[in-house]
Short mmCIF file of C-alpha atoms in Angstrom, two decimals:
data_model
loop_
_atom_site.label_atom_id
_atom_site.label_comp_id
_atom_site.label_asym_id
_atom_site.label_seq_id
_atom_site.Cartn_x
_atom_site.Cartn_y
_atom_site.Cartn_z
CA UNK X 1320 -60.51 73.75 11.10
CA UNK X 1321 -58.42 71.78 13.37
CA UNK X 1322 -57.88 67.72 12.93
CA UNK X 1323 -58.20 65.55 15.81
CA UNK X 1324 -57.70 61.95 16.28
CA UNK X 1325 -60.71 59.46 17.00
CA UNK X 1326 -60.13 56.17 16.90
CA UNK X 1327 -59.16 54.01 13.73
CA UNK X 1328 -62.27 54.49 12.42
CA UNK X 1329 -63.53 58.15 11.84
CA UNK X 1330 -60.58 61.10 12.21
CA UNK X 1331 -62.52 64.26 10.99
CA UNK X 1332 -62.74 67.84 11.09
CA UNK X 1333 -64.06 69.74 14.39
CA UNK X 1334 -67.91 70.56 13.24
CA UNK X 1335 -68.86 74.58 14.02
CA UNK X 1336 -71.44 74.82 16.61
CA UNK X 1337 -73.82 76.48 13.51
CA UNK X 1338 -73.20 72.83 11.84
CA UNK X 1339 -74.41 71.36 15.13
CA UNK X 1340 -77.28 73.44 15.97
CA UNK X 1341 -78.60 73.18 12.37
CA UNK X 1342 -78.23 69.13 12.71
CA UNK X 1343 -80.22 69.39 15.77
CA UNK X 1344 -82.87 71.74 14.70
CA UNK X 1345 -83.38 69.80 11.52
CA UNK X 1346 -83.39 66.55 12.81
CA UNK X 1347 -85.50 67.60 15.64
CA UNK X 1348 -88.16 69.30 13.16
CA UNK X 1349 -88.47 65.96 10.69
CA UNK X 1350 -88.69 63.50 13.46
CA UNK X 1351 -91.59 65.24 15.11
CA UNK X 1352 -93.32 65.71 11.93
CA UNK X 1353 -92.28 61.81 11.36
CA UNK X 1354 -94.37 60.94 14.51
CA UNK X 1355 -97.35 63.38 14.24
CA UNK X 1356 -98.17 61.98 10.66
CA UNK X 1357 -97.91 58.51 11.64
CA UNK X 1358 -100.03 59.04 14.49
CA UNK X 1359 -102.65 60.96 13.30
CA UNK X 1360 -104.26 58.26 11.05
CA UNK X 1361 -103.65 55.56 14.23
CA UNK X 1362 -104.95 55.62 17.13
CA UNK X 1363 -102.54 55.89 19.92
CA UNK X 1364 -101.23 52.51 21.21
CA UNK X 1365 -98.14 50.75 22.56
CA UNK X 1366 -96.39 51.85 19.98
CA UNK X 1367 -96.29 55.97 20.51
CA UNK X 1368 -94.15 54.98 23.81
CA UNK X 1369 -91.66 53.33 21.24
CA UNK X 1370 -92.11 55.84 18.64
CA UNK X 1371 -91.16 58.57 21.09
CA UNK X 1372 -88.57 56.60 22.45
CA UNK X 1373 -87.10 55.37 19.88
CA UNK X 1374 -87.58 59.40 18.42
CA UNK X 1375 -85.69 60.75 21.07
CA UNK X 1376 -82.94 58.06 21.13
CA UNK X 1377 -81.50 58.75 17.80
CA UNK X 1378 -82.50 62.35 18.37
CA UNK X 1379 -79.57 62.66 20.67
CA UNK X 1380 -77.42 60.22 18.86
CA UNK X 1381 -77.81 62.21 15.44
CA UNK X 1382 -74.81 65.18 16.08
CA UNK X 1383 -72.45 62.38 16.76
CA UNK X 1384 -72.98 61.43 13.22
CA UNK X 1385 -70.25 64.34 13.18
CA UNK X 1386 -67.29 62.83 15.13
CA UNK X 1387 -68.58 59.62 14.08
CA UNK X 1388 -70.52 59.10 10.98
CA UNK X 1389 -70.10 55.36 10.40
CA UNK X 1390 -70.92 53.87 13.62
CA UNK X 1391 -73.87 56.42 14.51
CA UNK X 1392 -75.21 55.91 11.58
CA UNK X 1393 -75.10 51.60 12.59
CA UNK X 1394 -77.21 52.63 15.69
CA UNK X 1395 -79.43 54.95 13.98
CA UNK X 1396 -80.13 52.16 11.24
CA UNK X 1397 -81.05 49.31 14.16
CA UNK X 1398 -83.37 52.30 15.66
CA UNK X 1399 -84.86 52.92 12.23
CA UNK X 1400 -85.45 48.76 11.93
CA UNK X 1401 -88.08 49.32 14.76
CA UNK X 1402 -89.13 52.76 14.55
CA UNK X 1403 -90.08 55.16 11.58
CA UNK X 1404 -89.31 58.11 14.42
CA UNK X 1405 -85.98 56.67 13.84
CA UNK X 1406 -85.40 57.05 9.57
CA UNK X 1407 -84.84 61.32 8.96
CA UNK X 1408 -81.54 60.55 11.61
CA UNK X 1409 -80.85 57.62 9.84
CA UNK X 1410 -80.66 59.53 6.51
CA UNK X 1411 -78.81 62.73 7.66
CA UNK X 1412 -75.85 59.96 9.17
CA UNK X 1413 -76.38 58.33 6.06
CA UNK X 1414 -75.73 61.37 3.96
CA UNK X 1415 -72.49 62.07 6.25
CA UNK X 1416 -71.20 58.86 5.75
CA UNK X 1417 -71.89 58.86 2.20
CA UNK X 1418 -70.18 62.60 2.19
CA UNK X 1419 -67.52 61.74 4.27
CA UNK X 1420 -66.79 57.64 3.99
CA UNK X 1421 -64.90 55.59 1.18
CA UNK X 1422 -67.48 54.68 -1.38
CA UNK X 1423 -67.17 50.61 0.17
CA UNK X 1424 -67.44 51.63 3.06
CA UNK X 1425 -70.59 53.91 2.13
CA UNK X 1426 -72.20 51.03 -0.24
CA UNK X 1427 -72.21 48.81 3.03
CA UNK X 1428 -73.78 51.63 4.96
CA UNK X 1429 -76.61 51.63 2.84
CA UNK X 1430 -77.40 48.40 2.35
CA UNK X 1431 -77.61 48.37 5.68
CA UNK X 1432 -80.19 50.77 5.81
CA UNK X 1433 -82.21 49.30 3.14
CA UNK X 1434 -82.23 45.96 5.27
CA UNK X 1435 -83.75 48.09 8.72
CA UNK X 1436 -86.35 49.54 6.49
CA UNK X 1437 -87.27 46.29 4.32
CA UNK X 1438 -87.49 45.15 8.59
CA UNK X 1439 -89.69 48.19 9.46
CA UNK X 1440 -91.95 48.25 6.33
CA UNK X 1441 -92.87 44.24 6.96
CA UNK X 1442 -94.34 44.65 10.38
CA UNK X 1443 -95.31 48.17 10.47
CA UNK X 1444 -97.91 49.76 7.66
CA UNK X 1445 -96.62 52.26 5.44
CA UNK X 1446 -99.88 54.39 4.96
CA UNK X 1447 -101.65 52.41 1.93
CA UNK X 1448 -98.36 51.80 -0.06
CA UNK X 1449 -97.51 48.57 -1.06
CA UNK X 1450 -94.32 46.82 0.44
CA UNK X 1451 -93.01 46.52 -2.92
CA UNK X 1452 -93.13 50.47 -3.97
CA UNK X 1453 -91.96 51.31 -0.32
CA UNK X 1454 -88.95 49.16 -1.26
CA UNK X 1455 -88.00 50.87 -4.84
CA UNK X 1456 -88.81 54.44 -2.32
CA UNK X 1457 -86.33 53.82 0.17
CA UNK X 1458 -83.68 52.15 -2.92
CA UNK X 1459 -84.12 55.51 -4.45
CA UNK X 1460 -83.41 57.29 -1.54
CA UNK X 1461 -80.46 55.37 -0.84
CA UNK X 1462 -79.06 55.62 -3.94
CA UNK X 1463 -79.83 59.53 -4.35
CA UNK X 1464 -77.53 59.91 -0.96
CA UNK X 1465 -75.08 57.82 -2.26
CA UNK X 1466 -74.32 59.88 -5.53
CA UNK X 1467 -75.11 63.04 -3.96
CA UNK X 1468 -71.87 62.00 -1.68
CA UNK X 1469 -69.64 61.03 -4.40
CA UNK X 1470 -70.62 64.18 -6.00
CA UNK X 1471 -69.31 66.21 -2.56
CA UNK X 1472 -66.39 63.78 -2.23
CA UNK X 1473 -65.21 65.01 -5.85
CA UNK X 1474 -66.26 68.33 -5.38
CA UNK X 1475 -64.32 68.65 -2.31
CA UNK X 1476 -61.21 66.90 -3.86
CA UNK X 1477 -61.64 68.83 -6.78
CA UNK X 1478 -60.97 72.56 -4.07
CA UNK X 1479 -58.43 71.53 -2.56
CA UNK X 1480 -56.12 70.27 -6.11
CA UNK X 1481 -57.20 74.08 -7.43
CA UNK X 1482 -55.92 75.17 -3.46
CA UNK X 1483 -52.63 73.25 -4.09
CA UNK X 1484 -52.34 74.14 -7.29
CA UNK X 1485 -52.53 77.91 -6.38
CA UNK X 1486 -50.15 77.53 -3.48
CA UNK X 1487 -47.67 75.67 -5.95
CA UNK X 1488 -47.92 78.49 -8.74
CA UNK X 1489 -47.97 81.53 -5.79
CA UNK X 1490 -44.22 79.02 -4.64
CA UNK X 1491 -43.39 79.47 -8.14
CA UNK X 1492 -43.80 82.71 -8.89
CA UNK X 1493 -42.18 83.64 -5.49
CA UNK X 1494 -38.84 81.62 -6.83
CA UNK X 1495 -38.89 83.24 -9.99
CA UNK X 1496 -38.67 86.39 -8.05
CA UNK X 1497 -36.09 85.07 -6.67
CA UNK X 1498 -34.33 84.26 -9.11
CA UNK X 1499 -34.73 87.59 -11.76
CA UNK X 1500 -33.55 89.18 -8.04
CA UNK X 1501 -30.16 87.08 -8.12
CA UNK X 1502 -29.92 87.44 -12.33
CA UNK X 1503 -30.28 91.34 -11.96
CA UNK X 1504 -27.76 91.21 -9.34
CA UNK X 1505 -25.12 89.44 -11.21
CA UNK X 1506 -25.71 91.43 -13.98
CA UNK X 1507 -24.73 94.33 -11.69
CA UNK X 1508 -21.69 92.94 -10.15
CA UNK X 1509 -20.72 91.83 -13.73
CA UNK X 1510 -21.02 95.39 -14.70
CA UNK X 1511 -19.17 96.64 -11.34
CA UNK X 1512 -16.35 94.26 -11.78
CA UNK X 1513 -15.15 96.15 -15.62
CA UNK X 1514 -15.62 99.49 -14.43
CA UNK X 1515 -13.84 99.55 -11.36
CA UNK X 1516 -10.98 97.39 -12.75
CA UNK X 1517 -10.77 99.85 -15.28
CA UNK X 1518 -10.90 102.70 -12.85
CA UNK X 1519 -8.63 100.73 -10.41
CA UNK X 1520 -6.30 99.84 -13.23
CA UNK X 1521 -6.12 103.78 -14.22
CA UNK X 1522 -5.43 104.67 -10.21
CA UNK X 1523 -2.26 101.84 -10.67
CA UNK X 1524 -0.99 103.14 -13.67
CA UNK X 1525 -0.88 107.19 -12.43
CA UNK X 1526 0.61 105.47 -8.75
CA UNK X 1527 3.39 103.65 -10.57
CA UNK X 1528 4.07 106.24 -12.08
CA UNK X 1529 4.95 108.86 -9.03
CA UNK X 1530 6.73 106.02 -7.12
CA UNK X 1531 8.96 105.51 -10.02
CA UNK X 1532 9.60 108.72 -11.36
CA UNK X 1533 9.88 111.11 -8.37
CA UNK X 1534 12.06 113.02 -9.92
CA UNK X 1535 9.37 114.74 -12.24
CA UNK X 1536 8.47 118.18 -12.82
CA UNK X 1537 5.94 119.27 -9.56
CA UNK X 1538 3.19 120.43 -12.33
CA UNK X 1539 3.15 116.68 -13.66
CA UNK X 1540 3.36 114.81 -9.50
CA UNK X 1541 0.47 117.66 -9.06
CA UNK X 1542 -1.71 116.58 -12.09
CA UNK X 1543 -1.26 112.98 -11.54
CA UNK X 1544 -2.12 112.79 -7.73
CA UNK X 1545 -4.80 115.10 -8.73
CA UNK X 1546 -6.25 112.35 -11.46
CA UNK X 1547 -5.59 110.11 -8.47
CA UNK X 1548 -7.52 111.69 -5.98
CA UNK X 1549 -10.58 112.07 -8.86
CA UNK X 1550 -10.36 108.40 -9.80
CA UNK X 1551 -10.58 107.47 -6.45
CA UNK X 1552 -13.81 108.95 -5.80
CA UNK X 1553 -15.24 108.63 -8.56
CA UNK X 1554 -14.45 104.09 -8.03
CA UNK X 1555 -15.54 105.00 -4.46
CA UNK X 1556 -19.22 106.08 -5.77
CA UNK X 1557 -19.38 103.22 -7.88
CA UNK X 1558 -18.27 101.15 -5.17
CA UNK X 1559 -20.96 102.70 -3.35
CA UNK X 1560 -23.53 102.45 -5.51
CA UNK X 1561 -23.60 98.76 -6.38
CA UNK X 1562 -23.38 97.66 -2.35
CA UNK X 1563 -26.48 99.23 -1.94
CA UNK X 1564 -27.97 98.19 -5.19
CA UNK X 1565 -27.12 94.52 -3.43
CA UNK X 1566 -27.97 95.37 -0.44
CA UNK X 1567 -31.73 95.74 -1.09
CA UNK X 1568 -34.06 93.63 -1.56
CA UNK X 1569 -36.67 94.92 -3.85
CA UNK X 1570 -35.98 94.92 -7.07
CA UNK X 1571 -32.72 96.38 -8.70
CA UNK X 1572 -32.91 99.86 -11.31
CA UNK X 1573 -29.55 100.40 -11.94
CA UNK X 1574 -30.29 100.41 -15.51
CA UNK X 1575 -32.08 103.04 -14.99
CA UNK X 1576 -30.21 105.34 -12.31
CA UNK X 1577 -27.00 105.11 -13.86
CA UNK X 1578 -26.10 106.28 -17.73
CA UNK X 1579 -25.16 103.27 -19.63
CA UNK X 1580 -22.16 103.59 -22.00
CA UNK X 1581 -22.67 103.66 -26.23
CA UNK X 1582 -20.89 103.58 -28.43
CA UNK X 1583 -20.01 107.23 -28.58
CA UNK X 1584 -18.37 106.78 -25.22
CA UNK X 1585 -15.39 105.01 -26.73
CA UNK X 1586 -13.13 107.90 -27.87
CA UNK X 1587 -13.48 109.46 -24.22
CA UNK X 1588 -12.67 105.46 -22.59
CA UNK X 1589 -9.73 105.68 -25.66
CA UNK X 1590 -8.63 108.98 -24.29
CA UNK X 1591 -8.44 107.98 -20.31
CA UNK X 1592 -6.20 105.29 -21.29
CA UNK X 1593 -3.93 107.87 -23.11
CA UNK X 1594 -3.94 110.05 -20.43
CA UNK X 1595 -2.69 107.00 -18.47
CA UNK X 1596 0.89 106.81 -20.54
CA UNK X 1597 -0.96 103.76 -22.72
CA UNK X 1598 -0.24 104.43 -26.19
CA UNK X 1599 -3.64 103.80 -28.57
CA UNK X 1600 -4.35 103.67 -31.69
CA UNK X 1601 -8.38 103.37 -32.58
CA UNK X 1602 -9.85 102.78 -36.34
CA UNK X 1603 -13.85 103.21 -36.46
CA UNK X 1604 -15.55 101.88 -38.84
CA UNK X 1605 -19.47 101.98 -37.72
CA UNK X 1606 -22.49 102.89 -39.97
CA UNK X 1607 -24.99 104.50 -37.60
CA UNK X 1608 -23.27 104.30 -33.86
CA UNK X 1609 -25.90 106.04 -32.64
CA UNK X 1610 -28.53 103.47 -34.03
CA UNK X 1611 -26.80 100.43 -31.98
CA UNK X 1612 -29.09 99.34 -30.06
CA UNK X 1613 -28.39 99.58 -25.71
CA UNK X 1614 -26.97 95.68 -25.28
CA UNK X 1615 -24.94 95.64 -28.24
CA UNK X 1616 -23.25 99.14 -27.81
CA UNK X 1617 -22.81 97.96 -24.05
CA UNK X 1618 -21.15 95.05 -25.36
CA UNK X 1619 -19.00 96.53 -26.86
CA UNK X 1620 -18.10 99.15 -25.29
CA UNK X 1621 -16.86 96.21 -22.26
CA UNK X 1622 -15.21 94.52 -24.17
CA UNK X 1623 -12.91 97.34 -25.36
CA UNK X 1624 -13.19 98.28 -21.39
CA UNK X 1625 -11.64 94.96 -20.79
CA UNK X 1626 -9.22 94.80 -23.48
CA UNK X 1627 -7.31 98.39 -22.48
CA UNK X 1628 -7.81 96.99 -18.93
CA UNK X 1629 -5.91 94.03 -19.56
CA UNK X 1630 -3.41 95.48 -21.88
CA UNK X 1631 -1.91 97.71 -18.71
CA UNK X 1632 -1.93 95.09 -16.28
CA UNK X 1633 0.06 92.68 -18.61
CA UNK X 1634 1.70 94.57 -21.15
CA UNK X 1635 2.35 98.08 -19.48
CA UNK X 1636 3.48 100.50 -21.76
CA UNK X 1637 3.04 98.49 -24.75
CA UNK X 1638 1.10 99.94 -27.27
CA UNK X 1639 -2.51 99.33 -27.92
CA UNK X 1640 -4.55 98.83 -31.57
CA UNK X 1641 -8.50 99.02 -31.34
CA UNK X 1642 -10.50 98.06 -34.68
CA UNK X 1643 -14.25 98.92 -33.82
CA UNK X 1644 -16.76 97.99 -37.11
CA UNK X 1645 -19.87 97.16 -38.50
CA UNK X 1646 -23.51 98.53 -38.39
CA UNK X 1647 -26.93 97.31 -39.08
CA UNK X 1648 -27.42 94.03 -40.31
CA UNK X 1649 -23.73 92.92 -40.61
CA UNK X 1650 -23.18 92.74 -37.10
CA UNK X 1651 -20.28 94.33 -34.61
CA UNK X 1652 -16.98 93.25 -34.69
CA UNK X 1653 -14.47 94.36 -31.82
CA UNK X 1654 -10.54 93.42 -32.21
CA UNK X 1655 -8.06 95.01 -29.07
CA UNK X 1656 -4.64 94.04 -29.53
CA UNK X 1657 -1.52 94.71 -28.11
CA UNK X 1658 2.06 93.40 -27.88
CA UNK X 1659 3.14 91.26 -24.92
CA UNK X 1660 6.15 91.99 -22.55
CA UNK X 1661 9.25 89.63 -22.31
CA UNK X 1662 7.78 89.02 -18.37
CA UNK X 1663 4.06 88.71 -19.33
CA UNK X 1664 3.22 89.12 -16.30
CA UNK X 1665 0.99 91.66 -13.94
CA UNK X 1666 1.55 93.70 -10.61
CA UNK X 1667 1.68 92.41 -7.47
CA UNK X 1668 -2.08 92.43 -6.03
CA UNK X 1669 -3.76 92.04 -9.91
CA UNK X 1670 -6.53 89.46 -10.20
CA UNK X 1671 -6.00 87.63 -13.42
CA UNK X 1672 -8.94 85.11 -15.32
CA UNK X 1673 -12.04 86.73 -14.59
CA UNK X 1674 -12.57 89.50 -15.94
CA UNK X 1675 -12.74 87.53 -19.59
CA UNK X 1676 -14.73 85.12 -17.67
CA UNK X 1677 -17.25 87.33 -17.39
CA UNK X 1678 -17.20 89.34 -20.40
CA UNK X 1679 -17.31 85.58 -22.53
CA UNK X 1680 -20.54 85.48 -20.76
CA UNK X 1681 -21.27 88.63 -21.67
CA UNK X 1682 -21.00 88.19 -25.24
CA UNK X 1683 -22.69 84.96 -25.14
CA UNK X 1684 -25.94 86.48 -23.94
CA UNK X 1685 -25.55 89.50 -26.29
CA UNK X 1686 -25.67 86.33 -29.16
CA UNK X 1687 -22.21 87.06 -29.68
CA UNK X 1688 -18.85 85.10 -29.43
CA UNK X 1689 -15.35 85.94 -27.65
CA UNK X 1690 -12.17 84.56 -28.57
CA UNK X 1691 -8.81 85.21 -26.84
CA UNK X 1692 -5.59 84.29 -27.47
CA UNK X 1693 -1.85 84.97 -27.57
CA UNK X 1694 -0.28 84.61 -30.74
CA UNK X 1695 3.23 85.95 -32.63
CA UNK X 1696 4.01 87.88 -29.60
CA UNK X 1697 1.17 89.72 -29.06
CA UNK X 1698 -2.06 89.26 -27.11
CA UNK X 1699 -5.63 88.86 -29.13
CA UNK X 1700 -9.03 89.93 -27.73
CA UNK X 1701 -11.86 89.55 -30.71
CA UNK X 1702 -15.24 89.71 -30.84
CA UNK X 1703 -18.50 89.12 -32.69
CA UNK X 1704 -21.71 90.85 -31.60
CA UNK X 1705 -24.70 90.68 -33.97
CA UNK X 1706 -26.87 93.80 -34.79
CA UNK X 1707 -29.95 93.26 -35.95
CA UNK X 1708 -30.85 95.20 -39.09
#
């Protein structure tokens, strides 16, 4: 419903045509019943004209109680002081005030209505009921109207509160869904950084061999060119996949669409580095590697992958030692070491630092700890990852 201003006293919602028709109908029937009931026991007289006039005026004023309940009820209360025909409209107006106005105003209007009916009962008989009982009944009636109005206001306030709570819950749910999507996309970004960095470092190694050894045998050049071509295709496929996932507004399903690495894939990862010309010594001592939880296996794989990638970037040509040991209940220990080159730098165009930062966060999310430092002329990368029994 729309709201509109009608002054400082009343500012209410626009009533529906059904409510207006119901109020007019009820008011008309009650006014007619009151006049007929009164004059059925009394001979027609001059007061009949007064009752008919007051009844008609109060019937016409009744709909205004939907817009201006307090002011309209005050006028109806004055008419009720001189004619019982105005009592039903005054009661309807009092009901609107009790429902839609604060308690002090409702109590004031009720007191005015009680005083008006006291005046009415003082100069017009009430069908054999004593004046005291008449005032008692009127007081009980106005008290019931005040109580009903207070209950209606409390119920409406409760409904508004529940609607607001539902709206906030819906907004909170939307925020949580958005945060979940953002976390999932960050996870994809970290995953693709590790994969693409490893892939591109292999390509850089083979491209460097082609650049600095143009006198190699044609078979070696052809093999290196084939590796570069296959690596570029794989990198493009992986990049296309992550872009499509990040563009998708719905929940991502990268884990279901892309095979996740396991501990059994570590030898293949090491072999790729050996094919690129890096001397890698792998020592494995893992109990039940096939039983490793997916998060543990994936994190261990990424640690070794990042260590090999960094070795190719910053210590090209230096041997790398990879140690992997542990098992259920004992956790998993990963140690990657490589000797540092005298210059210790990366080829032009390489970025540095972001991979280890993301890797540290990945290991922390798995409940583990990652350390990396240059000691005694070599770079050491060590990770401890819990593996529940």
